[in-house]
Coordinates of C-alpha atoms (C1' of nucleotides) in Angstrom, one line a residue:
Chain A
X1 CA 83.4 -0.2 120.7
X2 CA 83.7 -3.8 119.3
X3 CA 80.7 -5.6 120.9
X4 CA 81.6 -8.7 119.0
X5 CA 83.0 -11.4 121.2
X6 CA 86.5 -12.4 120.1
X7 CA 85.4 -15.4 118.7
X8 CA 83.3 -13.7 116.9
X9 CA 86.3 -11.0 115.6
X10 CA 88.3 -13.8 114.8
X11 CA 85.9 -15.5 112.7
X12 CA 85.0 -12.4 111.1
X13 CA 88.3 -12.1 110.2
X14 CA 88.7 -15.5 108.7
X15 CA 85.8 -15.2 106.9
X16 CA 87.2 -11.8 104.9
X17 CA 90.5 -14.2 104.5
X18 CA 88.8 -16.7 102.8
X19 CA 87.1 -14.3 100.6
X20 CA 90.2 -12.4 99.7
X21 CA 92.1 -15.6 98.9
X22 CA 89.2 -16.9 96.8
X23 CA 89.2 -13.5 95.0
X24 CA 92.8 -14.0 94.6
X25 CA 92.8 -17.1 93.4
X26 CA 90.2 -16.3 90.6
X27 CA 92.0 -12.9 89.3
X28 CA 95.5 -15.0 88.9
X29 CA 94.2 -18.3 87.1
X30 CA 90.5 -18.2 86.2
X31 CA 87.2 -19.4 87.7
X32 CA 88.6 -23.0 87.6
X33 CA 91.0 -22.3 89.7
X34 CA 89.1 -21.0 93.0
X35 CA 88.9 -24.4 94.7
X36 CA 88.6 -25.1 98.3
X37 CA 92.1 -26.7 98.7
X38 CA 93.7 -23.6 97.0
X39 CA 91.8 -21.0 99.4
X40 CA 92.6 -23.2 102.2
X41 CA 96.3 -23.8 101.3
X42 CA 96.4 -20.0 101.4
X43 CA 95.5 -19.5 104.7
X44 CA 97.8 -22.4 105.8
X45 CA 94.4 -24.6 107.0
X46 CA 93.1 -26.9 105.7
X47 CA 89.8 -28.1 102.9
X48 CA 87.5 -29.2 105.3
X49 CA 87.8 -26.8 107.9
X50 CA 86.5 -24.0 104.8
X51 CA 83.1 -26.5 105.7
X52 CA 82.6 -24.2 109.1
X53 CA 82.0 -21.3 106.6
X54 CA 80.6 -22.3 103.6
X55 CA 78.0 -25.1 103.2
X56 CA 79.8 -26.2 99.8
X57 CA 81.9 -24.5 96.8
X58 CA 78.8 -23.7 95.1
X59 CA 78.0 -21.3 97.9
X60 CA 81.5 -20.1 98.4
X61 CA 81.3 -19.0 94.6
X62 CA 77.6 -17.5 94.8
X63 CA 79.3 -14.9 97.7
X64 CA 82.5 -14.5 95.3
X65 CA 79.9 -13.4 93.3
X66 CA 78.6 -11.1 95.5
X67 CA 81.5 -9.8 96.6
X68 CA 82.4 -8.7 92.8
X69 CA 79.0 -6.9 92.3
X70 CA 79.7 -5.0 95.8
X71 CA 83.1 -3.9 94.7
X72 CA 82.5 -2.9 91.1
X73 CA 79.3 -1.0 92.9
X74 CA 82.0 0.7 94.7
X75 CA 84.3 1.3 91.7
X76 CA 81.3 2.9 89.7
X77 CA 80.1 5.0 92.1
X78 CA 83.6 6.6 92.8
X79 CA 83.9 7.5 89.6
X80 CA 80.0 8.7 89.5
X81 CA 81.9 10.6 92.3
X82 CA 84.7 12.0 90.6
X83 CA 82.1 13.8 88.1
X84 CA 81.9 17.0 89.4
X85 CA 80.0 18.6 86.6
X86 CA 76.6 18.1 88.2
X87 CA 75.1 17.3 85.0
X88 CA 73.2 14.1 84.7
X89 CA 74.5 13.2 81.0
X90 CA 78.1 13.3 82.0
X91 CA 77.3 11.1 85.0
X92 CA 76.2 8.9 82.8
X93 CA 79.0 8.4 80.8
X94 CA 80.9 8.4 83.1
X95 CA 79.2 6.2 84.8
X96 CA 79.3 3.7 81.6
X97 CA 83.2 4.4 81.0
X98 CA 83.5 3.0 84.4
X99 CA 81.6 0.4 83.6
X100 CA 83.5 -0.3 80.3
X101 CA 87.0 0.3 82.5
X102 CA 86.1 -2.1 85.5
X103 CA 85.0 -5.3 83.2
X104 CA 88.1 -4.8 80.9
X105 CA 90.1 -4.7 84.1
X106 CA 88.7 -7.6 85.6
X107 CA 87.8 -10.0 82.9
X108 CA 87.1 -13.2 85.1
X109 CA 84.9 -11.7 87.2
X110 CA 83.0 -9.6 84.9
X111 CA 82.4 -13.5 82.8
X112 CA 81.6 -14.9 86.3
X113 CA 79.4 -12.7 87.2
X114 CA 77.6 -11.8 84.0
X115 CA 77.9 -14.2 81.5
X116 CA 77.1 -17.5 83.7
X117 CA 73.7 -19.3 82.7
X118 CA 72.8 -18.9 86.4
X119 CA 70.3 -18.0 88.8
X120 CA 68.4 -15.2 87.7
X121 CA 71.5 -12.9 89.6
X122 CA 71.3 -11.6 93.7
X123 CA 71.2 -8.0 91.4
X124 CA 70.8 -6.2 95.0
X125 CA 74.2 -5.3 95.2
X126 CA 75.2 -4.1 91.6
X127 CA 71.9 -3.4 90.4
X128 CA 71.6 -0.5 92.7
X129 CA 73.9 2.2 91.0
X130 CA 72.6 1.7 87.6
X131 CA 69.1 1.6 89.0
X132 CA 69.8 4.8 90.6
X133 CA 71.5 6.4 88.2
X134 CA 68.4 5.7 85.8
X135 CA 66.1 6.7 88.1
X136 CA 68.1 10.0 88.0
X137 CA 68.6 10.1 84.4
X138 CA 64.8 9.7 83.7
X139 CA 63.7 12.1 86.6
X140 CA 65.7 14.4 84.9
X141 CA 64.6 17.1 83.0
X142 CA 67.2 17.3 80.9
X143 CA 65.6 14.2 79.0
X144 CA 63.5 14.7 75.8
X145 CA 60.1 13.5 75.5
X146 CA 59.6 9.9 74.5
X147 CA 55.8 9.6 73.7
X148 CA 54.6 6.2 75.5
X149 CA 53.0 5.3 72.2
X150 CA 56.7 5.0 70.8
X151 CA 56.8 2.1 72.6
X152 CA 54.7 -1.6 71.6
X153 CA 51.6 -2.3 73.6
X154 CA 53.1 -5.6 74.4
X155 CA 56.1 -4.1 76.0
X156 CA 53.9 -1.7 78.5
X157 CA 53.2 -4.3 80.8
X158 CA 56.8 -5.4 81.7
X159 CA 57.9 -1.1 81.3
X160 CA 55.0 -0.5 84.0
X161 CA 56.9 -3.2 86.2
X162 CA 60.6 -1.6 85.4
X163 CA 59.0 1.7 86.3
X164 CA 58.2 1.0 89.6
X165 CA 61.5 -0.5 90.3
X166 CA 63.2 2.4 89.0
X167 CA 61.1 4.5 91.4
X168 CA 61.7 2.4 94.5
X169 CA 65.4 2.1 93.7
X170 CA 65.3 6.4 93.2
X171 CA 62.8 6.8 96.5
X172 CA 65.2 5.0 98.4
X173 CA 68.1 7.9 97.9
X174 CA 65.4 10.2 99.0
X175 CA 64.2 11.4 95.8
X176 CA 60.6 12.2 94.7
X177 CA 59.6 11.9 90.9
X178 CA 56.8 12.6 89.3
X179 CA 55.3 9.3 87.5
X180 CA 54.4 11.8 84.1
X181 CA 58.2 11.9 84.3
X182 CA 58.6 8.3 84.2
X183 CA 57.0 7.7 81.1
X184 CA 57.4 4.1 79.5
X185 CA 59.5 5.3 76.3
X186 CA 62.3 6.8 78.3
X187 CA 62.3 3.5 80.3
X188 CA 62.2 1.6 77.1
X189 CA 65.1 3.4 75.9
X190 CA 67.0 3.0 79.2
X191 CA 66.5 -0.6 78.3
X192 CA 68.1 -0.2 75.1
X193 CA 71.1 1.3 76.4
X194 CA 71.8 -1.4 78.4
X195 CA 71.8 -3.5 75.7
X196 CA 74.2 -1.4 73.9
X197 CA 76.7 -1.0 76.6
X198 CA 76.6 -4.4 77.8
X199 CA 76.9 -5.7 74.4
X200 CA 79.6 -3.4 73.4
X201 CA 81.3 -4.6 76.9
X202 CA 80.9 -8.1 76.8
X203 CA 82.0 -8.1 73.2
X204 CA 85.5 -6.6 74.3
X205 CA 86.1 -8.5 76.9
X206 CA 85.1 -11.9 75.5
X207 CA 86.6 -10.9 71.6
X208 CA 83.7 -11.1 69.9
X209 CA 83.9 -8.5 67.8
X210 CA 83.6 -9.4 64.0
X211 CA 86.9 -8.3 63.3
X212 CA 89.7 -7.3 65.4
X213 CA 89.2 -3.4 66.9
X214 CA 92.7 -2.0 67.3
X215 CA 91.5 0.3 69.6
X216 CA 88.1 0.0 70.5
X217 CA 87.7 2.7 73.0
X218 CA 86.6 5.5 70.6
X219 CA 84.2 2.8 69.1
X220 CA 82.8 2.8 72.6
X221 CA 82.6 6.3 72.9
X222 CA 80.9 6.4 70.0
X223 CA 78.1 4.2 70.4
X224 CA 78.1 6.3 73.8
X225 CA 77.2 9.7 72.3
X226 CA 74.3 7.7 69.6
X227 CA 72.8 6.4 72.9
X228 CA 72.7 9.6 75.0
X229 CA 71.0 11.4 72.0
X230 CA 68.4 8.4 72.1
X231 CA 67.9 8.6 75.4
X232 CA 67.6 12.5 74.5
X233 CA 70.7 13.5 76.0
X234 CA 71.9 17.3 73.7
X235 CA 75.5 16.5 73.1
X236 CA 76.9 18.7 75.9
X237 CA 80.4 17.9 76.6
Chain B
X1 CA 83.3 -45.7 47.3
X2 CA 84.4 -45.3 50.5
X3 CA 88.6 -45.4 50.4
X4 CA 89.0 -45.2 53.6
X5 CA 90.6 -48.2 55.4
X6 CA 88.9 -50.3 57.4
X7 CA 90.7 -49.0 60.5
X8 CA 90.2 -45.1 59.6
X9 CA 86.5 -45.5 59.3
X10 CA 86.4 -47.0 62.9
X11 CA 88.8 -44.0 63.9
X12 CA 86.6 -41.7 62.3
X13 CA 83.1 -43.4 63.8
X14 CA 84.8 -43.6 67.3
X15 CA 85.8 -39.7 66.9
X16 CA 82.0 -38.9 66.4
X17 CA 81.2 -40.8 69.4
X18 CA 83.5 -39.0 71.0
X19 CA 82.3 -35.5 70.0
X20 CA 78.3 -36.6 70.5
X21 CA 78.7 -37.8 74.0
X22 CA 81.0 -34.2 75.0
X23 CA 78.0 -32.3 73.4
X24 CA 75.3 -34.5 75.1
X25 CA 77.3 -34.1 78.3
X26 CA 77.9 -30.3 77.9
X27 CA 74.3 -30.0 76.9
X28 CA 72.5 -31.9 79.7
X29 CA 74.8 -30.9 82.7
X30 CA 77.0 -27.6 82.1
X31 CA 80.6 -27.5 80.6
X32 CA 81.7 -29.1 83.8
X33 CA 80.5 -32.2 83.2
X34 CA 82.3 -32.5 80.1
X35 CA 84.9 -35.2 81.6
X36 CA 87.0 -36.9 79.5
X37 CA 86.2 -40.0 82.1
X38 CA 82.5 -39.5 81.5
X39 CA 82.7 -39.4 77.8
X40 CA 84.4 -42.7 77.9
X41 CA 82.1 -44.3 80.2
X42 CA 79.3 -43.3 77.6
X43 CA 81.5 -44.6 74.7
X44 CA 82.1 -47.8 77.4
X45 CA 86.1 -47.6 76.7
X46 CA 88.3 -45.9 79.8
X47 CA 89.5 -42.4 79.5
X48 CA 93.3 -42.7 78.3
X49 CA 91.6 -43.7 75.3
X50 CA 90.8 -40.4 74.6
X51 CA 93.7 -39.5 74.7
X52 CA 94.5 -41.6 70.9
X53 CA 91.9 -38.9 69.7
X54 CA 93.1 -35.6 71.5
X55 CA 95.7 -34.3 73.0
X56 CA 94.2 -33.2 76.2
X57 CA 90.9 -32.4 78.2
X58 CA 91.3 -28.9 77.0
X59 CA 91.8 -29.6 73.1
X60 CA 88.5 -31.8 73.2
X61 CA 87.0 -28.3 74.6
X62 CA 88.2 -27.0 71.4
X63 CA 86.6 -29.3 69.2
X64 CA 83.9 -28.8 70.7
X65 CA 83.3 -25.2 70.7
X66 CA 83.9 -25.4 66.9
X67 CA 81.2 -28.1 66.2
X68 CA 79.1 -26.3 68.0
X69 CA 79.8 -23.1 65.8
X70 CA 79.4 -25.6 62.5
X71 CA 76.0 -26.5 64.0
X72 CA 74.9 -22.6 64.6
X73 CA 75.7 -21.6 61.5
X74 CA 73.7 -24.2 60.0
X75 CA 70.7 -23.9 61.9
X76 CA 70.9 -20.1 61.1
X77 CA 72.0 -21.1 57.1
X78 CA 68.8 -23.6 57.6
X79 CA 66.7 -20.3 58.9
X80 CA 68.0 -18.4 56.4
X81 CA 67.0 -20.4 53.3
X82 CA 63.2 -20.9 54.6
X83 CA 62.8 -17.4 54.0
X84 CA 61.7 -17.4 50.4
X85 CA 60.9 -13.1 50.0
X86 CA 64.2 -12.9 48.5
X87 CA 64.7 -9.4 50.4
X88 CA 66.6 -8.8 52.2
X89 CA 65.5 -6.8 55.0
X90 CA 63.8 -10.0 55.7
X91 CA 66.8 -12.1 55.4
X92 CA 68.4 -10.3 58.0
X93 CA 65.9 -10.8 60.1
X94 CA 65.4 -14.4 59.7
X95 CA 68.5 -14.9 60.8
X96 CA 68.8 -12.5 64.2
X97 CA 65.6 -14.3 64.7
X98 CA 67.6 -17.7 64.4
X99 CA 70.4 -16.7 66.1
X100 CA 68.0 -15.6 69.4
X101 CA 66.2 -18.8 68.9
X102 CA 69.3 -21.1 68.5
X103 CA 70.8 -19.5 71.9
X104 CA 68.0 -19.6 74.1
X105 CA 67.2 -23.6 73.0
X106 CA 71.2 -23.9 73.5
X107 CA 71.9 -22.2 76.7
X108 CA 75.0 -24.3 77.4
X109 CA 76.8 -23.9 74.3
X110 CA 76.1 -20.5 73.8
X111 CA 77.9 -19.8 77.3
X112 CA 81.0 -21.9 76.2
X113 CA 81.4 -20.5 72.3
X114 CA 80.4 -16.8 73.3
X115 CA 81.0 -15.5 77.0
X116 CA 84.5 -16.9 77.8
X117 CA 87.5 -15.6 78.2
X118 CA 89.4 -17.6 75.7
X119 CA 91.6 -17.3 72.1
X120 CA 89.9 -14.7 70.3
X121 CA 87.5 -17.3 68.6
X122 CA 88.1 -19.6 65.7
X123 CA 85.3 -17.2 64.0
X124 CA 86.3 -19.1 60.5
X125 CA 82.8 -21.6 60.9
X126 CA 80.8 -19.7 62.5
X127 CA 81.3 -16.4 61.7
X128 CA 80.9 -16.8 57.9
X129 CA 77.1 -17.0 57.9
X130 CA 76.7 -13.5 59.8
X131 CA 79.7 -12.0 57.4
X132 CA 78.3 -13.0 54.5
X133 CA 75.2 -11.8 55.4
X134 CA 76.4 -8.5 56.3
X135 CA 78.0 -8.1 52.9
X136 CA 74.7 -8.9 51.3
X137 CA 72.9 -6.3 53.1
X138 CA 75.5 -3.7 53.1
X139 CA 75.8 -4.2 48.8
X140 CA 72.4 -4.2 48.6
X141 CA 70.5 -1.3 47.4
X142 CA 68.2 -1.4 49.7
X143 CA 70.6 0.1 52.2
X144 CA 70.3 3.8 52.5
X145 CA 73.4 5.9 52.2
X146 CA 75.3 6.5 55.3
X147 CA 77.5 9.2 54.7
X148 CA 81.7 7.8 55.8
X149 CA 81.8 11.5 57.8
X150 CA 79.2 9.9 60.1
X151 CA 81.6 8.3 61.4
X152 CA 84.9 9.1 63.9
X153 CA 87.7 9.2 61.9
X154 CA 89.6 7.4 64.5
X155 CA 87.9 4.2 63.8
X156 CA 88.1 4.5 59.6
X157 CA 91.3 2.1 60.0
X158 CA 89.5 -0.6 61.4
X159 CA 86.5 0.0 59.5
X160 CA 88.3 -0.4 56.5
X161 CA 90.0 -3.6 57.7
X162 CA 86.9 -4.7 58.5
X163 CA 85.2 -3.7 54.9
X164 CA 87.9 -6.0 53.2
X165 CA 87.0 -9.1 55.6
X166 CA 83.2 -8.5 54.4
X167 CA 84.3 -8.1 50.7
X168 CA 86.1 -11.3 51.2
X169 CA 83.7 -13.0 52.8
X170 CA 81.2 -11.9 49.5
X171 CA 83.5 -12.2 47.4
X172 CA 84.0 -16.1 48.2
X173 CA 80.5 -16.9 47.6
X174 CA 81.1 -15.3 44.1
X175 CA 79.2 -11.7 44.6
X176 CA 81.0 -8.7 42.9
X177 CA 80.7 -5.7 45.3
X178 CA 81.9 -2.0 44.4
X179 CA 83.6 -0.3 46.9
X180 CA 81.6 3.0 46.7
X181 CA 78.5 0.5 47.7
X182 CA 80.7 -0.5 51.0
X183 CA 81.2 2.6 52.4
X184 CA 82.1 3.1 55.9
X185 CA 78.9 4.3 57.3
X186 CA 77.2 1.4 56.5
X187 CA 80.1 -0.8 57.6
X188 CA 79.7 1.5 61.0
X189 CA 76.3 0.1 61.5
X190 CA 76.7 -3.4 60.8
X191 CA 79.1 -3.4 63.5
X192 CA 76.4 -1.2 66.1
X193 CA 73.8 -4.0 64.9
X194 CA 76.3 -6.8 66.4
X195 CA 76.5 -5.2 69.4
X196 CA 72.4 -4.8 70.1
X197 CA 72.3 -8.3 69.0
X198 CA 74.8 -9.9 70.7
X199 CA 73.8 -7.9 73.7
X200 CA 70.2 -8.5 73.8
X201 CA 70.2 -12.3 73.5
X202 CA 73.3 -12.7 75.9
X203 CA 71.1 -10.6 78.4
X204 CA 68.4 -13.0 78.4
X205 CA 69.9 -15.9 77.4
X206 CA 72.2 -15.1 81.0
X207 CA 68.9 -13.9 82.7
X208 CA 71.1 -10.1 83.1
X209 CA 68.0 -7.8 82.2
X210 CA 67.7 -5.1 84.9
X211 CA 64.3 -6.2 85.5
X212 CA 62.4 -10.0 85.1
X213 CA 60.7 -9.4 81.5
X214 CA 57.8 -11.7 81.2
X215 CA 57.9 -12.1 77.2
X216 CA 61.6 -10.6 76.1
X217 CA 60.2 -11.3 72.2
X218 CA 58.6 -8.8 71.4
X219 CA 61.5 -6.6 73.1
X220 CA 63.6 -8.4 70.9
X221 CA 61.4 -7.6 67.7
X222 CA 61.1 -4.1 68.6
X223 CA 64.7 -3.7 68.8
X224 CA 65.4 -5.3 65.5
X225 CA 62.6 -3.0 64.1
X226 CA 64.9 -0.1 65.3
X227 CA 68.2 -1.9 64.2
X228 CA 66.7 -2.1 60.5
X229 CA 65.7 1.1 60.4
X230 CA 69.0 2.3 61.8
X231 CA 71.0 0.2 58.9
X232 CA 68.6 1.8 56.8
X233 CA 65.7 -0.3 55.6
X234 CA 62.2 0.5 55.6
X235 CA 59.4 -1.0 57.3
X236 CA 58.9 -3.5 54.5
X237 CA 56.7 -6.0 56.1
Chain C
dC1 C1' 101.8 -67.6 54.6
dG2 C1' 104.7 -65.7 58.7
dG3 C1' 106.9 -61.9 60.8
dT4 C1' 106.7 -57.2 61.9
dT5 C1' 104.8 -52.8 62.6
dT6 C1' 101.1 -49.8 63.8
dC7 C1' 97.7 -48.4 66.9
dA8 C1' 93.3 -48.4 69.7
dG9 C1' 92.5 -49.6 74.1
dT10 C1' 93.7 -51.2 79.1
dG11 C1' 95.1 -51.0 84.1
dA12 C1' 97.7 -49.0 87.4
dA13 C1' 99.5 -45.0 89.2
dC14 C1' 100.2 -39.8 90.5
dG15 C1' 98.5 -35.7 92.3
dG16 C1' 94.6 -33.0 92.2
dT17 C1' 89.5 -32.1 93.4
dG18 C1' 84.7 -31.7 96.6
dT19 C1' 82.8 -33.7 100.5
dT20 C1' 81.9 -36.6 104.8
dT21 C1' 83.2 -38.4 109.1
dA22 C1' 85.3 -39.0 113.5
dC23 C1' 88.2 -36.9 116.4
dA24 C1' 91.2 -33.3 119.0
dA25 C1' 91.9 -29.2 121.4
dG26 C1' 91.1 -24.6 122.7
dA27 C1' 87.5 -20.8 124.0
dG28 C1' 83.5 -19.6 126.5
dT29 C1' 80.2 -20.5 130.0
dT30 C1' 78.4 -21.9 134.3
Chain D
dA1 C1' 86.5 -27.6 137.5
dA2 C1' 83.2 -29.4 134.4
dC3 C1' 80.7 -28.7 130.5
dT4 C1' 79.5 -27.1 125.8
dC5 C1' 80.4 -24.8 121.6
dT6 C1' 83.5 -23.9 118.0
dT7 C1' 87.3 -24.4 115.0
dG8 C1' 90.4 -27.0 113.2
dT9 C1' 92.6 -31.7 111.8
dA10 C1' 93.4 -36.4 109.6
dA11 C1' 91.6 -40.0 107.1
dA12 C1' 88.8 -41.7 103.7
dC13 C1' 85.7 -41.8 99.4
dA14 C1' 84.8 -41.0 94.8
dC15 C1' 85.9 -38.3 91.1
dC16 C1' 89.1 -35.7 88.0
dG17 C1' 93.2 -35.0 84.1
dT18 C1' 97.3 -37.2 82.7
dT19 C1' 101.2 -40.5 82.1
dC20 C1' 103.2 -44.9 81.3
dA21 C1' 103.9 -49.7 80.4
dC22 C1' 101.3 -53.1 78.5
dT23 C1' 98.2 -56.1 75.3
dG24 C1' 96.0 -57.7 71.4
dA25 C1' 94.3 -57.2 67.1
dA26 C1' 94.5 -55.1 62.6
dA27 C1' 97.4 -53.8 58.8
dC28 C1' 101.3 -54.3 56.1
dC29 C1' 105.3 -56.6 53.9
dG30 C1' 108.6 -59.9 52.2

DNA sequence: CGGTTTCAGTGAACGGTGTTTACAAGAGTT
DNA sequence: AACTCTTGTAAACACCGTTCACTGAAACCG
């Protein structure tokens, strides 16, 4: 069964440790907070030894990072699970509410990850169940016409690139699409709603809003139901 | 002329030091190289020093992030008053075109003022320029009427709140405003326009966009086209 | 003027950090 | 049993925020 060596177990095992005290570390006291003596205090070794894993903090913190998308990949698709309805625009919100749920949840992650002036962001992991998700969206037939000429000729170039990512990111999961499907204003809106949503997100959790929102979940589901009818979404629910 | 002591002027000119070298520092290498010992060794004094001017490395962060929201919200007061059409569709997009511009040549700062985690934001300096704004546009007639039923009931308590801070902040700079001009629906939009704004510009100013746009402008201007038009401006221009 | 107070700045120290280096000791291999 | 590979250690370096006892000069006051 296990083919690894036991070296290899053990390392392993070390390994998911170290990422679990790091993890740790940064959910208690902030980003500042996850540094190597902490981790390494945790698992009762010590700084240097953290050296046979990671090549420096930096790196340690770029697979924290990874680690966060992979997880709040996992959180969003279980609750893209939990939709039972079948019908692509509740999966989409409740693929957003998720979304919304998971950064308000984990507010040091969600700033490490997304609001860091870093490298252009290892998207592979979380990219993949909104890409997927849009993908579906847009297959979709429940999804109004948007006429491409909606859209700026300046924009088309970039949409045409977005496009075939979408359609890689759908092919992947096995599904065929029609490219007169895929036309460049749906994508362009798609766009947009990703804007809104991680606006509206990134607003709550950092308290940016203009004024202070008591409650700001209906705010979000509002914005919600004004971008599913842009996207061309019937209010069904 | 100047009252001040001899000693209180030095204070003062060594506080400015101070400040310079944190934003120089902050500016060329990331908020973590904002040390107090390397903002001494730029001012050649040792770092207790510092310590006659703040309290601690964390109050000098404070400082900070609120010069940096004086110097926003004068570059986007600057932007503002070079737009000599006096409308105000035009005004309002002076300044989202300022407030893009300013983040993407200020990376650093941006990051520290807007995407962390922190006290929910001495919004008194920088705030003022976007409220005052919004009052403008939402008392102008230019705005067309959005109707208060538009919007969730649930969220009419906040709204209101958040119509007195924008009468306030109108009222300061001496406008009269009536209240039937102020109604909720517009209020309702103003706050949806934050959100695509703020969300767009942290998107690329954090590189999050789901794919790599090659020229995010004219995104950008074709979004605030839509934005206008949502608030309810026509194409005037 | 002389004495005193105020205060910006210093140097040393404490415990914390990332990182490098030389070294020990066990696991795996031959 | 001898050898290598790997995982850990301890010591050291330079840096960090912060505290504390101190100096020296400016400001104030009788």
């Amino acid at each position: 069964m296990t083919e690894a060596t036991r070296r290899e177990r053990l390392r392993a095992e070390t390994e998911r440790e170290i990422r679990q005290a790091a993890r740790a570390l940064l959910v208690e006291s902030g980003r500042d907070a996850v540094t190597l003596r902490a981790i390494a205090r945790k698992l009762g070794i010590t700084a240097p030894a953290l050296y046979r894993y990671y090549d420096s903090h930096d790196a340690l913190l770029r697979q924290l990072c990874d680690d966060i998308c992979a997880d709040m990949a996992a959180a969003l698709y279980a609750d893209l699970a939990a939709d039972t309805s079948g019908q692509v625009g509740c999966q989409v919100r409740a693929v957003c509410h998720a979304f919304r749920r998971w950064a308000l949840a984990h507010p040091q992650e969600f700033a490490l990850v997304f609001a860091s002036p870093r490298d252009p962001l290892g998207a592979d992991q979380f990219g993949s169940v909104f890409l997927q998700l849009a993908g579906r969206l847009i297959a979709s037939n429940l999804v109004a016409n948007h006429a491409d000429d909606d859209v700026p000729e300046i924009l088309h170039e970039d949409l045409v690139r977005f496009q075939q990512v979408l359609m890689d990111a759908v092919s992947v999961h096995g599904v065929v699409v029609e490219d007169s499907v895929l036309n460049l204003g749906k994508i362009y809106h798609v766009v947009q709603s990703w804007v809104r949503l991680y606006g509206h997100v990134a607003l709550e959790v950092f308290g940016r809003f203009p004024f202070a929102v008591s409650n700001p979940e209906p705010m979000f589901d509002s914005m919600l139901d004004q971008m599913l009818t842009d996207i061309g979404f019937a209010e069904d629910a």
